[in-house]
Amino acid sequence: MWGISYWIFPVIAGSCWLSMLLGLLLHWISSGRPHYVSMNSSQKIAYISDIGADSLKPLFIAGCAATTVFLNLSFFSERLLRHNGRLIRNTSTFQKILVWLSIIFSCMGSVGLIMLSIYDTISHPEIHDIFLALFISGYIISAFMICCEYQRLSYQNHEYRMLGTSFWLKLAFTVIELFVAIAFAYVSRIKNYNEAAIIEWTLAFIFTLYVYSFFLDLFPAARRGSELPCGRGTPDEVVGIRIGNNPRANALKIRLQHNLARDNQAETGLL
């Protein structure tokens, strides 16, 4: 049974973000695609911020705030679950540094997202653009840190395929968002406003998939309860939990001993 667990945080975050985007977009379309005050004279397609700076500003602020709150809860929950052993544990200081860097940069991105919704593009266009850059760069750097962490975890725990799947999803997000963000900056710089608006909407919807991807990371904790799947436990404890007296136990125990010894050496080198 699934049960309500920590996996609900990214689901709520993604749903809040997607609902806000669809609400803004459908409102603009159903209103006859109006030309807002903040739009350039040659612009026909509204930016997200153009719509969010008008009558739907409360929805824009609420959607951005709710998304960041529940997404950050997802990050902190994952750290807690790995620390408690309900998810695969981080086995080195370097991995833990990556975790906290990802949280720090995600918080920076969260500040950028909330503030850009408050400082709208009508009254504070320059401040709005600064916070937009903070939002995009913060989450892209955070995603890169998470990719590095997951690459190490999936390399050390091949039997947990979900780690590899999550790693590739987040890597794809990071690469795609980076290139799309560069395209957005370039098109905006040369003042192709309609193309820039399309790219901005694309960025926003891709971000939705990234938020939902954390469901894959947190869902295993709902099934494992208080089990220790891997990490700081002894090889005997881990083998006993995983496969009991299965004939593969000795081989797995040897591999775990090797991994723990290697991680301890790496951690000693970092310290």
PDB file of C-alpha atoms in Angstrom:
ATOM      1  CA  MET A   1       0.000   0.000   0.000  1.00  0.00           C
ATOM      2  CA  TRP A   2       1.207   3.477  -0.808  1.00  0.00           C
ATOM      3  CA  GLY A   3      -0.092   5.375   2.193  1.00  0.00           C
ATOM      4  CA  ILE A   4       0.390   9.092   2.670  1.00  0.00           C
ATOM      5  CA  SER A   5       4.067   9.745   3.171  1.00  0.00           C
ATOM      6  CA  TYR A   6       6.825  12.166   2.230  1.00  0.00           C
ATOM      7  CA  TRP A   7       6.227  11.524  -1.485  1.00  0.00           C
ATOM      8  CA  ILE A   8       3.156  13.752  -1.209  1.00  0.00           C
ATOM      9  CA  PHE A   9       5.349  16.889  -0.989  1.00  0.00           C
ATOM     10  CA  PRO A  10       6.637  16.862  -4.603  1.00  0.00           C
ATOM     11  CA  VAL A  11       3.187  15.840  -5.827  1.00  0.00           C
ATOM     12  CA  ILE A  12       1.625  18.868  -4.121  1.00  0.00           C
ATOM     13  CA  ALA A  13       4.448  21.141  -5.298  1.00  0.00           C
ATOM     14  CA  GLY A  14       4.158  19.981  -8.904  1.00  0.00           C
ATOM     15  CA  SER A  15       0.367  20.212  -8.841  1.00  0.00           C
ATOM     16  CA  CYS A  16       0.456  23.753  -7.434  1.00  0.00           C
ATOM     17  CA  TRP A  17       2.927  24.842 -10.097  1.00  0.00           C
ATOM     18  CA  LEU A  18       1.078  23.163 -12.966  1.00  0.00           C
ATOM     19  CA  SER A  19      -2.307  24.456 -11.794  1.00  0.00           C
ATOM     20  CA  MET A  20      -0.955  27.990 -11.581  1.00  0.00           C
ATOM     21  CA  LEU A  21       0.555  27.817 -15.073  1.00  0.00           C
ATOM     22  CA  LEU A  22      -2.609  26.413 -16.608  1.00  0.00           C
ATOM     23  CA  GLY A  23      -4.738  28.945 -14.728  1.00  0.00           C
ATOM     24  CA  LEU A  24      -2.694  31.864 -16.048  1.00  0.00           C
ATOM     25  CA  LEU A  25      -2.496  30.511 -19.592  1.00  0.00           C
ATOM     26  CA  LEU A  26      -6.177  29.591 -19.880  1.00  0.00           C
ATOM     27  CA  HIS A  27      -7.211  32.932 -18.387  1.00  0.00           C
ATOM     28  CA  TRP A  28      -5.171  34.785 -21.007  1.00  0.00           C
ATOM     29  CA  ILE A  29      -6.556  32.675 -23.861  1.00  0.00           C
ATOM     30  CA  SER A  30     -10.173  32.793 -22.668  1.00  0.00           C
ATOM     31  CA  SER A  31      -9.927  36.578 -22.221  1.00  0.00           C
ATOM     32  CA  GLY A  32      -9.157  36.993 -25.911  1.00  0.00           C
ATOM     33  CA  ARG A  33      -5.367  37.152 -25.560  1.00  0.00           C
ATOM     34  CA  PRO A  34      -5.273  40.748 -24.286  1.00  0.00           C
ATOM     35  CA  HIS A  35      -2.236  42.985 -24.656  1.00  0.00           C
ATOM     36  CA  TYR A  36      -1.089  43.841 -21.123  1.00  0.00           C
ATOM     37  CA  VAL A  37       0.529  47.093 -20.047  1.00  0.00           C
ATOM     38  CA  SER A  38       3.836  45.354 -19.366  1.00  0.00           C
ATOM     39  CA  MET A  39       4.031  43.898 -22.885  1.00  0.00           C
ATOM     40  CA  ASN A  40       6.092  45.429 -25.672  1.00  0.00           C
ATOM     41  CA  SER A  41       4.152  47.078 -28.487  1.00  0.00           C
ATOM     42  CA  SER A  42       5.230  44.372 -30.956  1.00  0.00           C
ATOM     43  CA  GLN A  43       4.596  41.520 -28.517  1.00  0.00           C
ATOM     44  CA  LYS A  44       1.620  39.249 -29.152  1.00  0.00           C
ATOM     45  CA  ILE A  45       2.331  36.364 -26.755  1.00  0.00           C
ATOM     46  CA  ALA A  46       2.265  37.208 -23.054  1.00  0.00           C
ATOM     47  CA  TYR A  47       4.997  36.186 -20.668  1.00  0.00           C
ATOM     48  CA  ILE A  48       3.961  34.338 -17.533  1.00  0.00           C
ATOM     49  CA  SER A  49       4.906  37.449 -15.577  1.00  0.00           C
ATOM     50  CA  ASP A  50       2.758  39.673 -17.803  1.00  0.00           C
ATOM     51  CA  ILE A  51      -0.342  37.702 -16.882  1.00  0.00           C
ATOM     52  CA  GLY A  52       0.778  37.315 -13.267  1.00  0.00           C
ATOM     53  CA  ALA A  53       1.227  41.068 -12.884  1.00  0.00           C
ATOM     54  CA  ASP A  54      -2.401  41.779 -13.778  1.00  0.00           C
ATOM     55  CA  SER A  55      -5.606  40.714 -12.041  1.00  0.00           C
ATOM     56  CA  LEU A  56      -4.273  37.215 -11.322  1.00  0.00           C
ATOM     57  CA  LYS A  57      -1.317  38.433  -9.275  1.00  0.00           C
ATOM     58  CA  PRO A  58      -2.680  36.811  -6.055  1.00  0.00           C
ATOM     59  CA  LEU A  59      -2.821  33.464  -7.875  1.00  0.00           C
ATOM     60  CA  PHE A  60       0.708  33.992  -9.187  1.00  0.00           C
ATOM     61  CA  ILE A  61       2.126  34.748  -5.744  1.00  0.00           C
ATOM     62  CA  ALA A  62       0.220  31.934  -4.046  1.00  0.00           C
ATOM     63  CA  GLY A  63       1.235  29.395  -6.688  1.00  0.00           C
ATOM     64  CA  CYS A  64       4.908  30.349  -6.543  1.00  0.00           C
ATOM     65  CA  ALA A  65       4.974  30.353  -2.741  1.00  0.00           C
ATOM     66  CA  ALA A  66       3.188  27.005  -2.385  1.00  0.00           C
ATOM     67  CA  THR A  67       5.456  25.398  -4.974  1.00  0.00           C
ATOM     68  CA  THR A  68       8.640  26.514  -3.253  1.00  0.00           C
ATOM     69  CA  VAL A  69       7.443  25.522   0.224  1.00  0.00           C
ATOM     70  CA  PHE A  70       6.515  21.972  -0.740  1.00  0.00           C
ATOM     71  CA  LEU A  71       9.506  21.522  -3.031  1.00  0.00           C
ATOM     72  CA  ASN A  72      11.883  22.542  -0.250  1.00  0.00           C
ATOM     73  CA  LEU A  73      10.043  20.190   2.090  1.00  0.00           C
ATOM     74  CA  SER A  74      10.824  17.472  -0.460  1.00  0.00           C
ATOM     75  CA  PHE A  75      14.539  18.305  -0.327  1.00  0.00           C
ATOM     76  CA  PHE A  76      14.685  18.357   3.464  1.00  0.00           C
ATOM     77  CA  SER A  77      12.592  15.179   3.694  1.00  0.00           C
ATOM     78  CA  GLU A  78      14.970  13.339   1.416  1.00  0.00           C
ATOM     79  CA  ARG A  79      17.930  14.403   3.545  1.00  0.00           C
ATOM     80  CA  LEU A  80      16.115  13.276   6.707  1.00  0.00           C
ATOM     81  CA  LEU A  81      15.121   9.926   5.208  1.00  0.00           C
ATOM     82  CA  ARG A  82      18.652   9.206   4.033  1.00  0.00           C
ATOM     83  CA  HIS A  83      20.009  10.146   7.442  1.00  0.00           C
ATOM     84  CA  ASN A  84      17.495   7.831   9.166  1.00  0.00           C
ATOM     85  CA  GLY A  85      18.154   4.978   6.752  1.00  0.00           C
ATOM     86  CA  ARG A  86      14.704   4.846   5.183  1.00  0.00           C
ATOM     87  CA  LEU A  87      16.340   5.764   1.892  1.00  0.00           C
ATOM     88  CA  ILE A  88      19.792   4.694   0.746  1.00  0.00           C
ATOM     89  CA  ARG A  89      22.243   6.526   2.946  1.00  0.00           C
ATOM     90  CA  ASN A  90      24.892   8.970   1.822  1.00  0.00           C
ATOM     91  CA  THR A  91      28.157   7.167   2.465  1.00  0.00           C
ATOM     92  CA  SER A  92      30.723   9.956   2.232  1.00  0.00           C
ATOM     93  CA  THR A  93      31.279  13.526   3.317  1.00  0.00           C
ATOM     94  CA  PHE A  94      31.415  14.577  -0.330  1.00  0.00           C
ATOM     95  CA  GLN A  95      27.893  13.266  -0.935  1.00  0.00           C
ATOM     96  CA  LYS A  96      26.593  15.124   2.108  1.00  0.00           C
ATOM     97  CA  ILE A  97      28.239  18.326   0.899  1.00  0.00           C
ATOM     98  CA  LEU A  98      26.464  17.892  -2.430  1.00  0.00           C
ATOM     99  CA  VAL A  99      23.150  17.430  -0.606  1.00  0.00           C
ATOM    100  CA  TRP A 100      23.489  20.628   1.392  1.00  0.00           C
ATOM    101  CA  LEU A 101      24.704  22.604  -1.612  1.00  0.00           C
ATOM    102  CA  SER A 102      21.650  21.446  -3.554  1.00  0.00           C
ATOM    103  CA  ILE A 103      19.403  22.572  -0.691  1.00  0.00           C
ATOM    104  CA  ILE A 104      21.143  25.957  -0.414  1.00  0.00           C
ATOM    105  CA  PHE A 105      20.832  26.670  -4.134  1.00  0.00           C
ATOM    106  CA  SER A 106      17.230  25.467  -4.206  1.00  0.00           C
ATOM    107  CA  CYS A 107      16.457  27.897  -1.381  1.00  0.00           C
ATOM    108  CA  MET A 108      18.090  30.657  -3.424  1.00  0.00           C
ATOM    109  CA  GLY A 109      15.914  29.679  -6.370  1.00  0.00           C
ATOM    110  CA  SER A 110      12.879  29.691  -4.082  1.00  0.00           C
ATOM    111  CA  VAL A 111      13.638  33.219  -2.914  1.00  0.00           C
ATOM    112  CA  GLY A 112      13.984  34.286  -6.531  1.00  0.00           C
ATOM    113  CA  LEU A 113      10.658  32.714  -7.510  1.00  0.00           C
ATOM    114  CA  ILE A 114       8.680  34.214  -4.640  1.00  0.00           C
ATOM    115  CA  MET A 115      10.230  37.654  -5.019  1.00  0.00           C
ATOM    116  CA  LEU A 116       9.740  37.814  -8.793  1.00  0.00           C
ATOM    117  CA  SER A 117       6.044  37.134  -8.253  1.00  0.00           C
ATOM    118  CA  ILE A 118       5.847  39.984  -5.721  1.00  0.00           C
ATOM    119  CA  TYR A 119       8.004  42.490  -7.616  1.00  0.00           C
ATOM    120  CA  ASP A 120       5.971  42.334 -10.806  1.00  0.00           C
ATOM    121  CA  THR A 121       7.145  43.298 -14.235  1.00  0.00           C
ATOM    122  CA  ILE A 122       4.903  46.386 -14.341  1.00  0.00           C
ATOM    123  CA  SER A 123       6.102  48.256 -11.253  1.00  0.00           C
ATOM    124  CA  HIS A 124       9.579  46.743 -10.804  1.00  0.00           C
ATOM    125  CA  PRO A 125      10.816  45.396 -14.174  1.00  0.00           C
ATOM    126  CA  GLU A 126      14.543  45.495 -13.350  1.00  0.00           C
ATOM    127  CA  ILE A 127      14.192  43.897  -9.915  1.00  0.00           C
ATOM    128  CA  HIS A 128      11.842  41.333 -11.436  1.00  0.00           C
ATOM    129  CA  ASP A 129      14.474  40.323 -14.003  1.00  0.00           C
ATOM    130  CA  ILE A 130      17.137  39.968 -11.293  1.00  0.00           C
ATOM    131  CA  PHE A 131      14.948  37.605  -9.292  1.00  0.00           C
ATOM    132  CA  LEU A 132      14.048  35.701 -12.462  1.00  0.00           C
ATOM    133  CA  ALA A 133      17.752  35.085 -13.080  1.00  0.00           C
ATOM    134  CA  LEU A 134      18.173  34.010  -9.436  1.00  0.00           C
ATOM    135  CA  PHE A 135      15.262  31.583  -9.741  1.00  0.00           C
ATOM    136  CA  ILE A 136      16.518  29.919 -12.923  1.00  0.00           C
ATOM    137  CA  SER A 137      20.199  29.764 -11.946  1.00  0.00           C
ATOM    138  CA  GLY A 138      19.458  28.610  -8.392  1.00  0.00           C
ATOM    139  CA  TYR A 139      17.416  25.601  -9.448  1.00  0.00           C
ATOM    140  CA  ILE A 140      19.708  24.637 -12.324  1.00  0.00           C
ATOM    141  CA  ILE A 141      22.761  24.617 -10.031  1.00  0.00           C
ATOM    142  CA  SER A 142      20.764  22.734  -7.397  1.00  0.00           C
ATOM    143  CA  ALA A 143      19.776  20.138  -9.993  1.00  0.00           C
ATOM    144  CA  PHE A 144      23.417  19.754 -11.023  1.00  0.00           C
ATOM    145  CA  MET A 145      24.417  19.059  -7.401  1.00  0.00           C
ATOM    146  CA  ILE A 146      21.633  16.493  -7.090  1.00  0.00           C
ATOM    147  CA  CYS A 147      22.810  14.801 -10.295  1.00  0.00           C
ATOM    148  CA  CYS A 148      26.317  14.470  -8.868  1.00  0.00           C
ATOM    149  CA  GLU A 149      24.953  12.977  -5.649  1.00  0.00           C
ATOM    150  CA  TYR A 150      22.660  10.529  -7.438  1.00  0.00           C
ATOM    151  CA  GLN A 151      25.420   9.460  -9.797  1.00  0.00           C
ATOM    152  CA  ARG A 152      27.502   8.376  -6.814  1.00  0.00           C
ATOM    153  CA  LEU A 153      24.565   6.672  -5.113  1.00  0.00           C
ATOM    154  CA  SER A 154      23.491   4.781  -8.238  1.00  0.00           C
ATOM    155  CA  TYR A 155      27.099   3.746  -8.945  1.00  0.00           C
ATOM    156  CA  GLN A 156      27.429   2.244  -5.467  1.00  0.00           C
ATOM    157  CA  ASN A 157      23.958   0.653  -5.438  1.00  0.00           C
ATOM    158  CA  HIS A 158      23.341  -0.879  -8.853  1.00  0.00           C
ATOM    159  CA  GLU A 159      20.514  -3.061  -7.568  1.00  0.00           C
ATOM    160  CA  TYR A 160      18.352   0.003  -6.869  1.00  0.00           C
ATOM    161  CA  ARG A 161      17.361   0.874 -10.414  1.00  0.00           C
ATOM    162  CA  MET A 162      15.143   3.745  -9.312  1.00  0.00           C
ATOM    163  CA  LEU A 163      18.267   5.707  -8.382  1.00  0.00           C
ATOM    164  CA  GLY A 164      19.606   5.371 -11.902  1.00  0.00           C
ATOM    165  CA  THR A 165      16.253   6.338 -13.392  1.00  0.00           C
ATOM    166  CA  SER A 166      16.023   9.404 -11.182  1.00  0.00           C
ATOM    167  CA  PHE A 167      19.603  10.365 -12.010  1.00  0.00           C
ATOM    168  CA  TRP A 168      19.002  10.278 -15.759  1.00  0.00           C
ATOM    169  CA  LEU A 169      15.733  12.202 -15.432  1.00  0.00           C
ATOM    170  CA  LYS A 170      17.380  14.960 -13.426  1.00  0.00           C
ATOM    171  CA  LEU A 171      20.400  15.031 -15.708  1.00  0.00           C
ATOM    172  CA  ALA A 172      18.099  15.421 -18.706  1.00  0.00           C
ATOM    173  CA  PHE A 173      16.270  18.235 -16.924  1.00  0.00           C
ATOM    174  CA  THR A 174      19.521  20.004 -16.070  1.00  0.00           C
ATOM    175  CA  VAL A 175      20.903  19.839 -19.600  1.00  0.00           C
ATOM    176  CA  ILE A 176      17.627  20.775 -21.307  1.00  0.00           C
ATOM    177  CA  GLU A 177      16.839  23.613 -18.904  1.00  0.00           C
ATOM    178  CA  LEU A 178      20.360  24.984 -19.232  1.00  0.00           C
ATOM    179  CA  PHE A 179      20.184  25.157 -23.016  1.00  0.00           C
ATOM    180  CA  VAL A 180      16.619  26.473 -23.005  1.00  0.00           C
ATOM    181  CA  ALA A 181      17.588  29.117 -20.427  1.00  0.00           C
ATOM    182  CA  ILE A 182      20.519  30.204 -22.613  1.00  0.00           C
ATOM    183  CA  ALA A 183      18.178  30.403 -25.600  1.00  0.00           C
ATOM    184  CA  PHE A 184      15.721  32.449 -23.529  1.00  0.00           C
ATOM    185  CA  ALA A 185      18.437  34.898 -22.471  1.00  0.00           C
ATOM    186  CA  TYR A 186      19.700  35.269 -26.040  1.00  0.00           C
ATOM    187  CA  VAL A 187      16.266  35.735 -27.613  1.00  0.00           C
ATOM    188  CA  SER A 188      15.304  38.231 -24.916  1.00  0.00           C
ATOM    189  CA  ARG A 189      18.525  40.152 -25.484  1.00  0.00           C
ATOM    190  CA  ILE A 190      17.828  40.586 -29.192  1.00  0.00           C
ATOM    191  CA  LYS A 191      14.239  41.566 -28.310  1.00  0.00           C
ATOM    192  CA  ASN A 192      12.374  38.749 -30.047  1.00  0.00           C
ATOM    193  CA  TYR A 193       9.650  38.958 -27.441  1.00  0.00           C
ATOM    194  CA  ASN A 194       7.203  36.432 -28.870  1.00  0.00           C
ATOM    195  CA  GLU A 195       9.858  33.744 -29.232  1.00  0.00           C
ATOM    196  CA  ALA A 196      11.134  34.543 -25.741  1.00  0.00           C
ATOM    197  CA  ALA A 197       7.631  34.165 -24.315  1.00  0.00           C
ATOM    198  CA  ILE A 198       7.254  30.733 -25.912  1.00  0.00           C
ATOM    199  CA  ILE A 199      10.617  29.663 -24.508  1.00  0.00           C
ATOM    200  CA  GLU A 200       9.659  30.933 -21.044  1.00  0.00           C
ATOM    201  CA  TRP A 201       6.462  28.879 -21.041  1.00  0.00           C
ATOM    202  CA  THR A 202       8.491  25.867 -22.185  1.00  0.00           C
ATOM    203  CA  LEU A 203      10.943  26.361 -19.316  1.00  0.00           C
ATOM    204  CA  ALA A 204       8.090  26.523 -16.837  1.00  0.00           C
ATOM    205  CA  PHE A 205       6.424  23.314 -18.012  1.00  0.00           C
ATOM    206  CA  ILE A 206       9.740  21.431 -18.049  1.00  0.00           C
ATOM    207  CA  PHE A 207      10.248  22.568 -14.457  1.00  0.00           C
ATOM    208  CA  THR A 208       6.967  20.813 -13.626  1.00  0.00           C
ATOM    209  CA  LEU A 209       8.446  17.464 -14.672  1.00  0.00           C
ATOM    210  CA  TYR A 210      11.520  18.121 -12.542  1.00  0.00           C
ATOM    211  CA  VAL A 211       9.392  18.770  -9.468  1.00  0.00           C
ATOM    212  CA  TYR A 212       7.345  15.608 -10.009  1.00  0.00           C
ATOM    213  CA  SER A 213      10.533  13.543 -10.419  1.00  0.00           C
ATOM    214  CA  PHE A 214      11.152  13.750  -6.665  1.00  0.00           C
ATOM    215  CA  PHE A 215       8.183  11.434  -6.207  1.00  0.00           C
ATOM    216  CA  LEU A 216      10.462   8.655  -7.484  1.00  0.00           C
ATOM    217  CA  ASP A 217      13.026   9.499  -4.812  1.00  0.00           C
ATOM    218  CA  LEU A 218      10.692   9.687  -1.822  1.00  0.00           C
ATOM    219  CA  PHE A 219       8.212   6.936  -2.648  1.00  0.00           C
ATOM    220  CA  PRO A 220      10.497   4.010  -1.631  1.00  0.00           C
ATOM    221  CA  ALA A 221      10.481   5.311   1.960  1.00  0.00           C
ATOM    222  CA  ALA A 222       6.731   4.663   2.153  1.00  0.00           C
ATOM    223  CA  ARG A 223       7.312   0.965   1.461  1.00  0.00           C
ATOM    224  CA  ARG A 224      10.466   0.393   3.503  1.00  0.00           C
ATOM    225  CA  GLY A 225       9.239   1.738   6.819  1.00  0.00           C
ATOM    226  CA  SER A 226      12.202   1.866   9.189  1.00  0.00           C
ATOM    227  CA  GLU A 227      14.431  -0.542   7.264  1.00  0.00           C
ATOM    228  CA  LEU A 228      18.045   0.306   6.567  1.00  0.00           C
ATOM    229  CA  PRO A 229      18.508  -0.406   2.854  1.00  0.00           C
ATOM    230  CA  CYS A 230      22.175   0.463   2.600  1.00  0.00           C
ATOM    231  CA  GLY A 231      24.940   2.617   3.967  1.00  0.00           C
ATOM    232  CA  ARG A 232      26.303   2.945   7.477  1.00  0.00           C
ATOM    233  CA  GLY A 233      24.999  -0.361   8.734  1.00  0.00           C
ATOM    234  CA  THR A 234      27.422  -3.260   8.798  1.00  0.00           C
ATOM    235  CA  PRO A 235      27.486  -5.610   5.803  1.00  0.00           C
ATOM    236  CA  ASP A 236      25.891  -8.316   7.965  1.00  0.00           C
ATOM    237  CA  GLU A 237      23.003  -5.999   8.896  1.00  0.00           C
ATOM    238  CA  VAL A 238      22.438  -4.877   5.335  1.00  0.00           C
ATOM    239  CA  VAL A 239      22.578  -8.397   3.919  1.00  0.00           C
ATOM    240  CA  GLY A 240      20.247  -9.658   6.620  1.00  0.00           C
ATOM    241  CA  ILE A 241      17.689  -7.000   5.823  1.00  0.00           C
ATOM    242  CA  ARG A 242      17.892  -7.390   2.097  1.00  0.00           C
ATOM    243  CA  ILE A 243      18.066 -11.090   1.365  1.00  0.00           C
ATOM    244  CA  GLY A 244      18.398 -13.015   4.605  1.00  0.00           C
ATOM    245  CA  ASN A 245      19.967 -16.437   4.033  1.00  0.00           C
ATOM    246  CA  ASN A 246      19.882 -16.253   0.258  1.00  0.00           C
ATOM    247  CA  PRO A 247      22.970 -17.892  -1.364  1.00  0.00           C
ATOM    248  CA  ARG A 248      23.851 -14.508  -2.852  1.00  0.00           C
ATOM    249  CA  ALA A 249      24.402 -13.120   0.650  1.00  0.00           C
ATOM    250  CA  ASN A 250      28.123 -13.839   0.812  1.00  0.00           C
ATOM    251  CA  ALA A 251      28.819 -12.213  -2.545  1.00  0.00           C
ATOM    252  CA  LEU A 252      26.756  -9.183  -1.602  1.00  0.00           C
ATOM    253  CA  LYS A 253      28.479  -8.970   1.776  1.00  0.00           C
ATOM    254  CA  ILE A 254      31.904  -8.936   0.117  1.00  0.00           C
ATOM    255  CA  ARG A 255      30.818  -6.201  -2.276  1.00  0.00           C
ATOM    256  CA  LEU A 256      29.398  -4.123   0.574  1.00  0.00           C
ATOM    257  CA  GLN A 257      32.611  -4.487   2.537  1.00  0.00           C
ATOM    258  CA  HIS A 258      34.550  -3.324  -0.495  1.00  0.00           C
ATOM    259  CA  ASN A 259      32.233  -0.327  -1.005  1.00  0.00           C
ATOM    260  CA  LEU A 260      32.385   0.687   2.647  1.00  0.00           C
ATOM    261  CA  ALA A 261      36.180   0.460   2.681  1.00  0.00           C
ATOM    262  CA  ARG A 262      36.420   2.531  -0.485  1.00  0.00           C
ATOM    263  CA  ASP A 263      33.997   5.172   0.829  1.00  0.00           C
ATOM    264  CA  ASN A 264      35.836   5.388   4.144  1.00  0.00           C
ATOM    265  CA  GLN A 265      39.097   5.956   2.275  1.00  0.00           C
ATOM    266  CA  ALA A 266      37.486   8.662   0.147  1.00  0.00           C
ATOM    267  CA  GLU A 267      35.971  10.328   3.197  1.00  0.00           C
ATOM    268  CA  THR A 268      39.311  10.233   5.013  1.00  0.00           C
ATOM    269  CA  GLY A 269      40.950  11.856   2.013  1.00  0.00           C
ATOM    270  CA  LEU A 270      38.378  14.670   1.993  1.00  0.00           C
ATOM    271  CA  LEU A 271      38.837  15.297   5.695  1.00  0.00           C
TER     272      LEU A 271
END
